[in-house]
Structure formats: C-alpha cells, structure tokens
XYZ file of N, CA, C and O in Angstrom:
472
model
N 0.835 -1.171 0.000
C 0.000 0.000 0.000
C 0.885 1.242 0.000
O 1.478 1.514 1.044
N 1.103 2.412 -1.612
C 1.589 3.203 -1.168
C 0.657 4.520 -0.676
O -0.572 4.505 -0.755
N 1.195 5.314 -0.315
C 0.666 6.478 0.234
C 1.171 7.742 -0.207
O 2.249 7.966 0.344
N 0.796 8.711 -1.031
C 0.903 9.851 -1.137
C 1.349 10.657 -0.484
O 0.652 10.599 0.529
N 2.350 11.716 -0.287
C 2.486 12.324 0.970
C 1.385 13.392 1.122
O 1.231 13.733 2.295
N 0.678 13.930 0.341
C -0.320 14.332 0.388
C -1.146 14.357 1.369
O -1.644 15.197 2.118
N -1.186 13.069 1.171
C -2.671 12.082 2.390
C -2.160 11.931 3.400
O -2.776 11.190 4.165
N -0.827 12.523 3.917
C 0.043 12.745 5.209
C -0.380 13.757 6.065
O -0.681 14.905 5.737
N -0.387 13.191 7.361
C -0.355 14.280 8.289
C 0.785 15.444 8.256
O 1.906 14.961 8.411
N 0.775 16.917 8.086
C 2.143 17.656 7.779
C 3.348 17.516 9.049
O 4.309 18.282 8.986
N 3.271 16.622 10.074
C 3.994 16.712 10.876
C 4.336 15.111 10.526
O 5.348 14.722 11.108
N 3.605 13.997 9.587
C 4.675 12.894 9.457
C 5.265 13.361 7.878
O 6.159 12.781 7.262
N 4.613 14.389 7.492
C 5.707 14.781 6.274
C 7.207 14.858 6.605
O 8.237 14.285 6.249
N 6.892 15.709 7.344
C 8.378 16.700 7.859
C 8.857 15.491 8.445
O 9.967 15.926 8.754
N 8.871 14.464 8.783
C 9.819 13.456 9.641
C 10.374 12.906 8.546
O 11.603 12.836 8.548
N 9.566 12.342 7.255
C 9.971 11.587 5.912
C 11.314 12.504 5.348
O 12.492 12.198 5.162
N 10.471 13.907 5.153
C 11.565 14.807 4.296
C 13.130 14.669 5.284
O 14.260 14.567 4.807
N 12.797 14.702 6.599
C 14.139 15.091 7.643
C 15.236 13.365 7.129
O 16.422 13.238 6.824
N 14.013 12.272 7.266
C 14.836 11.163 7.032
C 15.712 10.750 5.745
O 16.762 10.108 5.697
N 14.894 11.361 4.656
C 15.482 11.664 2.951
C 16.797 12.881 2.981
O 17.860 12.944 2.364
N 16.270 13.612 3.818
C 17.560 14.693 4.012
C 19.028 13.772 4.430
O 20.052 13.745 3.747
N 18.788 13.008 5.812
C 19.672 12.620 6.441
C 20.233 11.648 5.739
O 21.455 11.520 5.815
N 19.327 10.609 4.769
C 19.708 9.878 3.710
C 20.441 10.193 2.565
O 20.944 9.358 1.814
N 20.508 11.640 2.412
C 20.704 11.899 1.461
C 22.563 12.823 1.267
O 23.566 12.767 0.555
N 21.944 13.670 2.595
C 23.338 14.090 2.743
C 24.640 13.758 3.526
O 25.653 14.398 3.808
N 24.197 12.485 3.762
C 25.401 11.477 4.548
C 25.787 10.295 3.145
O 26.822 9.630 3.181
N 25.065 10.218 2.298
C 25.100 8.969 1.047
C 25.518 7.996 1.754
O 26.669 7.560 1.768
N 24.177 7.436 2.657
C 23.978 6.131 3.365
C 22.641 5.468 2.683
O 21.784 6.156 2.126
N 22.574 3.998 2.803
C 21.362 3.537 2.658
C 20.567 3.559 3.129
O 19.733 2.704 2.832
N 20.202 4.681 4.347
C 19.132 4.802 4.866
C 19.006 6.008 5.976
O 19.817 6.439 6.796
N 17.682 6.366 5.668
C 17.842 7.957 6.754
C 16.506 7.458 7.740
O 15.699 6.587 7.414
N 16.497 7.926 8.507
C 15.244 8.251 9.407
C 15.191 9.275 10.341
O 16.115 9.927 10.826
N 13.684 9.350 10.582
C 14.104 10.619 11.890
C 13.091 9.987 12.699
O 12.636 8.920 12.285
N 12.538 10.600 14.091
C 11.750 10.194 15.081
C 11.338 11.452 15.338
O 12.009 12.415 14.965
N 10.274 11.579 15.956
C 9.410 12.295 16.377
C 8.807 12.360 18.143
O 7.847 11.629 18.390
N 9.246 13.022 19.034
C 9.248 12.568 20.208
C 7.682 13.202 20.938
O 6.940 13.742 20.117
N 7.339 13.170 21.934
C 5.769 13.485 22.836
C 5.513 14.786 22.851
O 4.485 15.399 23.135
N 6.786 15.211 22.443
C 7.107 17.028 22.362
C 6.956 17.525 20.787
O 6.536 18.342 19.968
N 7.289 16.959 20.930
C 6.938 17.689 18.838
C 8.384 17.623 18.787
O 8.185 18.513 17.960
N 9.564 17.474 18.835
C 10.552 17.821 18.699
C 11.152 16.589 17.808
O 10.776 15.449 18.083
N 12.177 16.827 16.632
C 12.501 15.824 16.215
C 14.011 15.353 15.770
O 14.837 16.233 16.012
N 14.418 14.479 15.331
C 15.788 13.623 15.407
C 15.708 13.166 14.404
O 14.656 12.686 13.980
N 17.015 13.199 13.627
C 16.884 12.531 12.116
C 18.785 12.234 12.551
O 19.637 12.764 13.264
N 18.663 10.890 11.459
C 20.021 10.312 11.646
C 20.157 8.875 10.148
O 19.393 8.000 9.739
N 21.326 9.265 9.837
C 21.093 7.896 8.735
C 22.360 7.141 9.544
O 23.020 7.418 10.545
N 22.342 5.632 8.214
C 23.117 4.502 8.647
C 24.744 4.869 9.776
O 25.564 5.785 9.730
N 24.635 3.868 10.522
C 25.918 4.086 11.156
C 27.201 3.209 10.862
O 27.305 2.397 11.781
N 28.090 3.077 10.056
C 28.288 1.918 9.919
C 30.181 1.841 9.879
O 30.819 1.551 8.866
N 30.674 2.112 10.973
C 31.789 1.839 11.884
C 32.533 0.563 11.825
O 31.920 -0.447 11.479
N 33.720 0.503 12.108
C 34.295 -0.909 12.109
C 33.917 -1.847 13.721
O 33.859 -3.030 14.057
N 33.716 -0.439 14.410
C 33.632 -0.931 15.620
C 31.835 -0.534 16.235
O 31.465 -0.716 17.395
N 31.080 -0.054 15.258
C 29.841 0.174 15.682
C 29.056 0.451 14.148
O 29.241 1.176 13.170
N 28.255 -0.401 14.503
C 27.020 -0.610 13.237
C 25.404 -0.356 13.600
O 24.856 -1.364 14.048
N 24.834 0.439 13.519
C 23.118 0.964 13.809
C 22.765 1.532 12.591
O 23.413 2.312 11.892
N 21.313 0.900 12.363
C 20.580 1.571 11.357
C 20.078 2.888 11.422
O 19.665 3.217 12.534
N 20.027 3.480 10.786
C 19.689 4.733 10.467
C 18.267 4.851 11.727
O 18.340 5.699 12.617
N 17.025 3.882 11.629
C 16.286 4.024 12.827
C 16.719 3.880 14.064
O 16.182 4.492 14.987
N 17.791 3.016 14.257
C 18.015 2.721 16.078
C 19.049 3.774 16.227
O 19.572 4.017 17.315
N 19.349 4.416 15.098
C 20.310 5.615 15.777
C 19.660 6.694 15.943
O 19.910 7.460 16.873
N 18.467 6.967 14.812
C 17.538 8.136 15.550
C 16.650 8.201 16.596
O 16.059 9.210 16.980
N 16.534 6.463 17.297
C 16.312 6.445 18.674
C 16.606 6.885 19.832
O 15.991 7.460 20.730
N 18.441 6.245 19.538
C 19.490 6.968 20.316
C 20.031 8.514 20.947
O 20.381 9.039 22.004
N 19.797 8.861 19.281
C 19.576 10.245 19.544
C 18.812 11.164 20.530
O 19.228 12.096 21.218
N 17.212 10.473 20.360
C 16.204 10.972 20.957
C 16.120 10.707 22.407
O 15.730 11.445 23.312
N 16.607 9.392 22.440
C 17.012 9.102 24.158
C 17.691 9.971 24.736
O 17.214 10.712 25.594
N 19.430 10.020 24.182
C 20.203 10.606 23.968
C 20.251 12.235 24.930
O 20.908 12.767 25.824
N 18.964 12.545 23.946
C 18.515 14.376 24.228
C 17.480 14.294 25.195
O 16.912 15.331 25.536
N 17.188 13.296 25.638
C 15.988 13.453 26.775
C 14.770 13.037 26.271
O 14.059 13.276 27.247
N 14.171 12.667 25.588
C 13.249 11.999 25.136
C 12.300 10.527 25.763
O 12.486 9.341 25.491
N 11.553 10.980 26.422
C 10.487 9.927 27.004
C 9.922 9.495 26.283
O 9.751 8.354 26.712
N 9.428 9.576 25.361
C 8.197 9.166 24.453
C 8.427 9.119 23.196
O 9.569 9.559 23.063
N 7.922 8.784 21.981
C 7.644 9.019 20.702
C 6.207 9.151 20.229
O 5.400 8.744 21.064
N 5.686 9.614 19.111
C 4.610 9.788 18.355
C 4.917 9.385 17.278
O 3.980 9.578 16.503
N 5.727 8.930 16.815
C 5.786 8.749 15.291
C 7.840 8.675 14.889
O 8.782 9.370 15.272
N 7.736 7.535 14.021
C 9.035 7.298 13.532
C 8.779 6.936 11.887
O 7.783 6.350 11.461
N 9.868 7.404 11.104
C 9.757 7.310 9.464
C 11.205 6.741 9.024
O 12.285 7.189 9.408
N 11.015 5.740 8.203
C 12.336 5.842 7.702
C 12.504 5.247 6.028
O 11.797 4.465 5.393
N 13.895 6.075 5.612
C 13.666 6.375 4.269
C 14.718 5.295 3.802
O 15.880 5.570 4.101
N 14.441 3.716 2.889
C 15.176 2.795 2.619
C 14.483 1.978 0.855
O 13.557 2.066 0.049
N 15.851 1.173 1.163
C 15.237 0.838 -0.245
C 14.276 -0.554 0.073
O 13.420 -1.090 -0.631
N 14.856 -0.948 1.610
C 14.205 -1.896 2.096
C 12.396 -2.089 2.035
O 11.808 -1.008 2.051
N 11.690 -3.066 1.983
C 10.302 -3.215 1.561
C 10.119 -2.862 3.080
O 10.091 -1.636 2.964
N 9.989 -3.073 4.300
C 9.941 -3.061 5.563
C 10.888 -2.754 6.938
O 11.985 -3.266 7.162
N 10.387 -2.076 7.537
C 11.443 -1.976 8.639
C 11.761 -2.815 9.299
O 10.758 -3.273 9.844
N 12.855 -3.450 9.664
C 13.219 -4.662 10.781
C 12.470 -5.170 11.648
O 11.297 -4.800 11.712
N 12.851 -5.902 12.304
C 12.446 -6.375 13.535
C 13.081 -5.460 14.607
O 12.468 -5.033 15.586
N 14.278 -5.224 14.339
C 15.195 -5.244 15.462
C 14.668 -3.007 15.203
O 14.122 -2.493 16.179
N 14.794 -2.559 14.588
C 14.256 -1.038 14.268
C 12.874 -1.005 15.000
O 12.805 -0.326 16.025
N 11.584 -1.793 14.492
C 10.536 -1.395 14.724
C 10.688 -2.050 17.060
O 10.003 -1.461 17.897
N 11.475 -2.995 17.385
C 11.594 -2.846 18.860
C 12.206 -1.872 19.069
O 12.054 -1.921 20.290
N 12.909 -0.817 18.894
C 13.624 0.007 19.312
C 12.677 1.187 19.582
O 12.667 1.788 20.656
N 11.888 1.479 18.547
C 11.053 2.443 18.433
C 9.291 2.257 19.896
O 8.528 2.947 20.573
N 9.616 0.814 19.543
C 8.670 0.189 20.374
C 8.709 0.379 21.721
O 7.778 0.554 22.506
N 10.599 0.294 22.020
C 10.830 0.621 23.644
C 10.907 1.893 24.052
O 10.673 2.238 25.210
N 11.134 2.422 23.420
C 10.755 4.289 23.521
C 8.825 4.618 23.391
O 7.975 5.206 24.061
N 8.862 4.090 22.534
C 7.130 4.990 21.884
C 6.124 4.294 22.768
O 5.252 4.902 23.388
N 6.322 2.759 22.799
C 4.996 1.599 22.739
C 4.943 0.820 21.680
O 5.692 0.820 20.704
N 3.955 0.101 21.924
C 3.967 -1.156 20.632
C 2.782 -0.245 19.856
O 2.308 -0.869 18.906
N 2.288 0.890 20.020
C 1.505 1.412 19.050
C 2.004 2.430 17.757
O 1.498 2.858 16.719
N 3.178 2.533 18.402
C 3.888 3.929 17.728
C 3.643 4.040 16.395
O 3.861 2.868 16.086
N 3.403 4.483 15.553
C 3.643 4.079 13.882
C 4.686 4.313 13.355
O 5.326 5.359 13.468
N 5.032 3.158 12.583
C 6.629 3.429 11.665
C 6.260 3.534 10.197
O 5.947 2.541 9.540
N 6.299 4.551 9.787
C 6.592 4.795 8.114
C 7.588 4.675 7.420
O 8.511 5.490 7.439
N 7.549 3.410 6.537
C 8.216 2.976 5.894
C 8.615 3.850 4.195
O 7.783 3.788 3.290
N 9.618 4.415 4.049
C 9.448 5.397 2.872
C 10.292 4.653 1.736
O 10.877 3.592 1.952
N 10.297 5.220 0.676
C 10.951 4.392 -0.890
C 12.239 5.747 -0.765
O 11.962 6.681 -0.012
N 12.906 5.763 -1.136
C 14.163 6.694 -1.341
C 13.457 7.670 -1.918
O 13.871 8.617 -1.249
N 12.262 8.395 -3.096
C 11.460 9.448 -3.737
C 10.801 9.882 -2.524
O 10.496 11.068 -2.641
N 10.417 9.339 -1.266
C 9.802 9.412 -0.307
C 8.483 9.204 0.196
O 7.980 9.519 1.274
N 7.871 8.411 -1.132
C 6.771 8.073 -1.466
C 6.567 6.933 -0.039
O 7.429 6.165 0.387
N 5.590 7.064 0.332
C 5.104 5.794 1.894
C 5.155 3.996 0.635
O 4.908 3.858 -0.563
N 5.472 3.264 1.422
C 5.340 2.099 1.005
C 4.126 1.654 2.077
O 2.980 1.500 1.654
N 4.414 1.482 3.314
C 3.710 1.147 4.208
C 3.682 2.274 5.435
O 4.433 3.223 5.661
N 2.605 1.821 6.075
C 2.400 2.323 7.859
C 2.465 1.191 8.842
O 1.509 0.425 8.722
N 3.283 0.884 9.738
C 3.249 -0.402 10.889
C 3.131 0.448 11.865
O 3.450 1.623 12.047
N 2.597 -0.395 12.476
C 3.204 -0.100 14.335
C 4.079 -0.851 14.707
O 4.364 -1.903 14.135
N 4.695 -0.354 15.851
C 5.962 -0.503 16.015
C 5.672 -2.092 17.277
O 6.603 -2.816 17.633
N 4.723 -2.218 17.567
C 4.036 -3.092 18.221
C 4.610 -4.688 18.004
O 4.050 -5.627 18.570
C-alpha cells in the first residue's frame, strides 16, 4: 500500500523529508528521523563503523534518548528496504509503545507502508 504524501499528516511529512535529508546528505542507505511526545525531532542515517554498526532508525532512537526523550509519536524511515526490521521497529517500540507508527518510505519518499511498532 503506497501512500501519497499528500494524504500525510504535515507533521509525518516533515519526519519523511528530515529522514530523505539525512539519507541523502550522509550517502547512506538509509535515513530516518523520530518524532518525540514534544513535537521535537531527530533525524540520523546509517551508522556503519568498524567498531559500531546501527541503522539509520536505532540511531535516531538513540539520539532521541540521547537528548531526553520519554516518548515518541511517530518514527519514518527512508530505505530501499520493503519493511522496517524487527530489530528497528523494537527500538522504536521501547521508547514509543507497541503502538507507535513506523513509516516505511521508498528513497522518492513516497510511503510504502504504515506499521506499528508493536
């Protein structure tokens, strides 16, 4: 199911565009950002170290922890992948809840899917 960004709420726009940004200007395979209880948000792409490896989502977790972040409302991330992980959508899960929604984006930024992080 894709999704238009259109048919987006303008505050999970701006998380897609932040995650395509971060995707884009690091030239990693993958950007995401998070969205925390505050409106405030975190964008971060792939991490990929000899001595430390995180996806572009569990690092914009990190981040958000990181800065003080209790909560989430919403996480996006921009891959060529059909779905977000297992191991991404728990991360988001232990911050947000198992309700959180994860938007799954195509690199154009077009939605592929909506999950919860559940």
């Amino acid at each position: 199911m894709t999704t238009q960004n259109t048919d987006l709420d303008p505050e999970d726009r701006k998380i897609i565009t932040l995650a395509r940004s971060a995707r884009a200007r690091n030239g990693v395979p993958e950007g995401a950002a998070v969205r925390d209880d505050t409106g405030r948000t975190y964008a971060a792409g792939t991490v990929d170290l000899d001595s430390l490896k995180l996806s572009a989502l569990r690092t914009a977790v990190a981040m958000a922890v990181a800065s003080g972040a209790t909560s989430l409302e919403a996480a996006a991330v921009v891959t060529d992948a059909e779905a977000a992980s297992d191991e991404d959508r728990a991360a988001v899960r232990d911050l947000g809840g198992a309700g959180t929604p994860v938007l799954v984006a195509a690199p154009d930024g077009t939605v592929r899917s909506t999950v919860s992080a559940g």
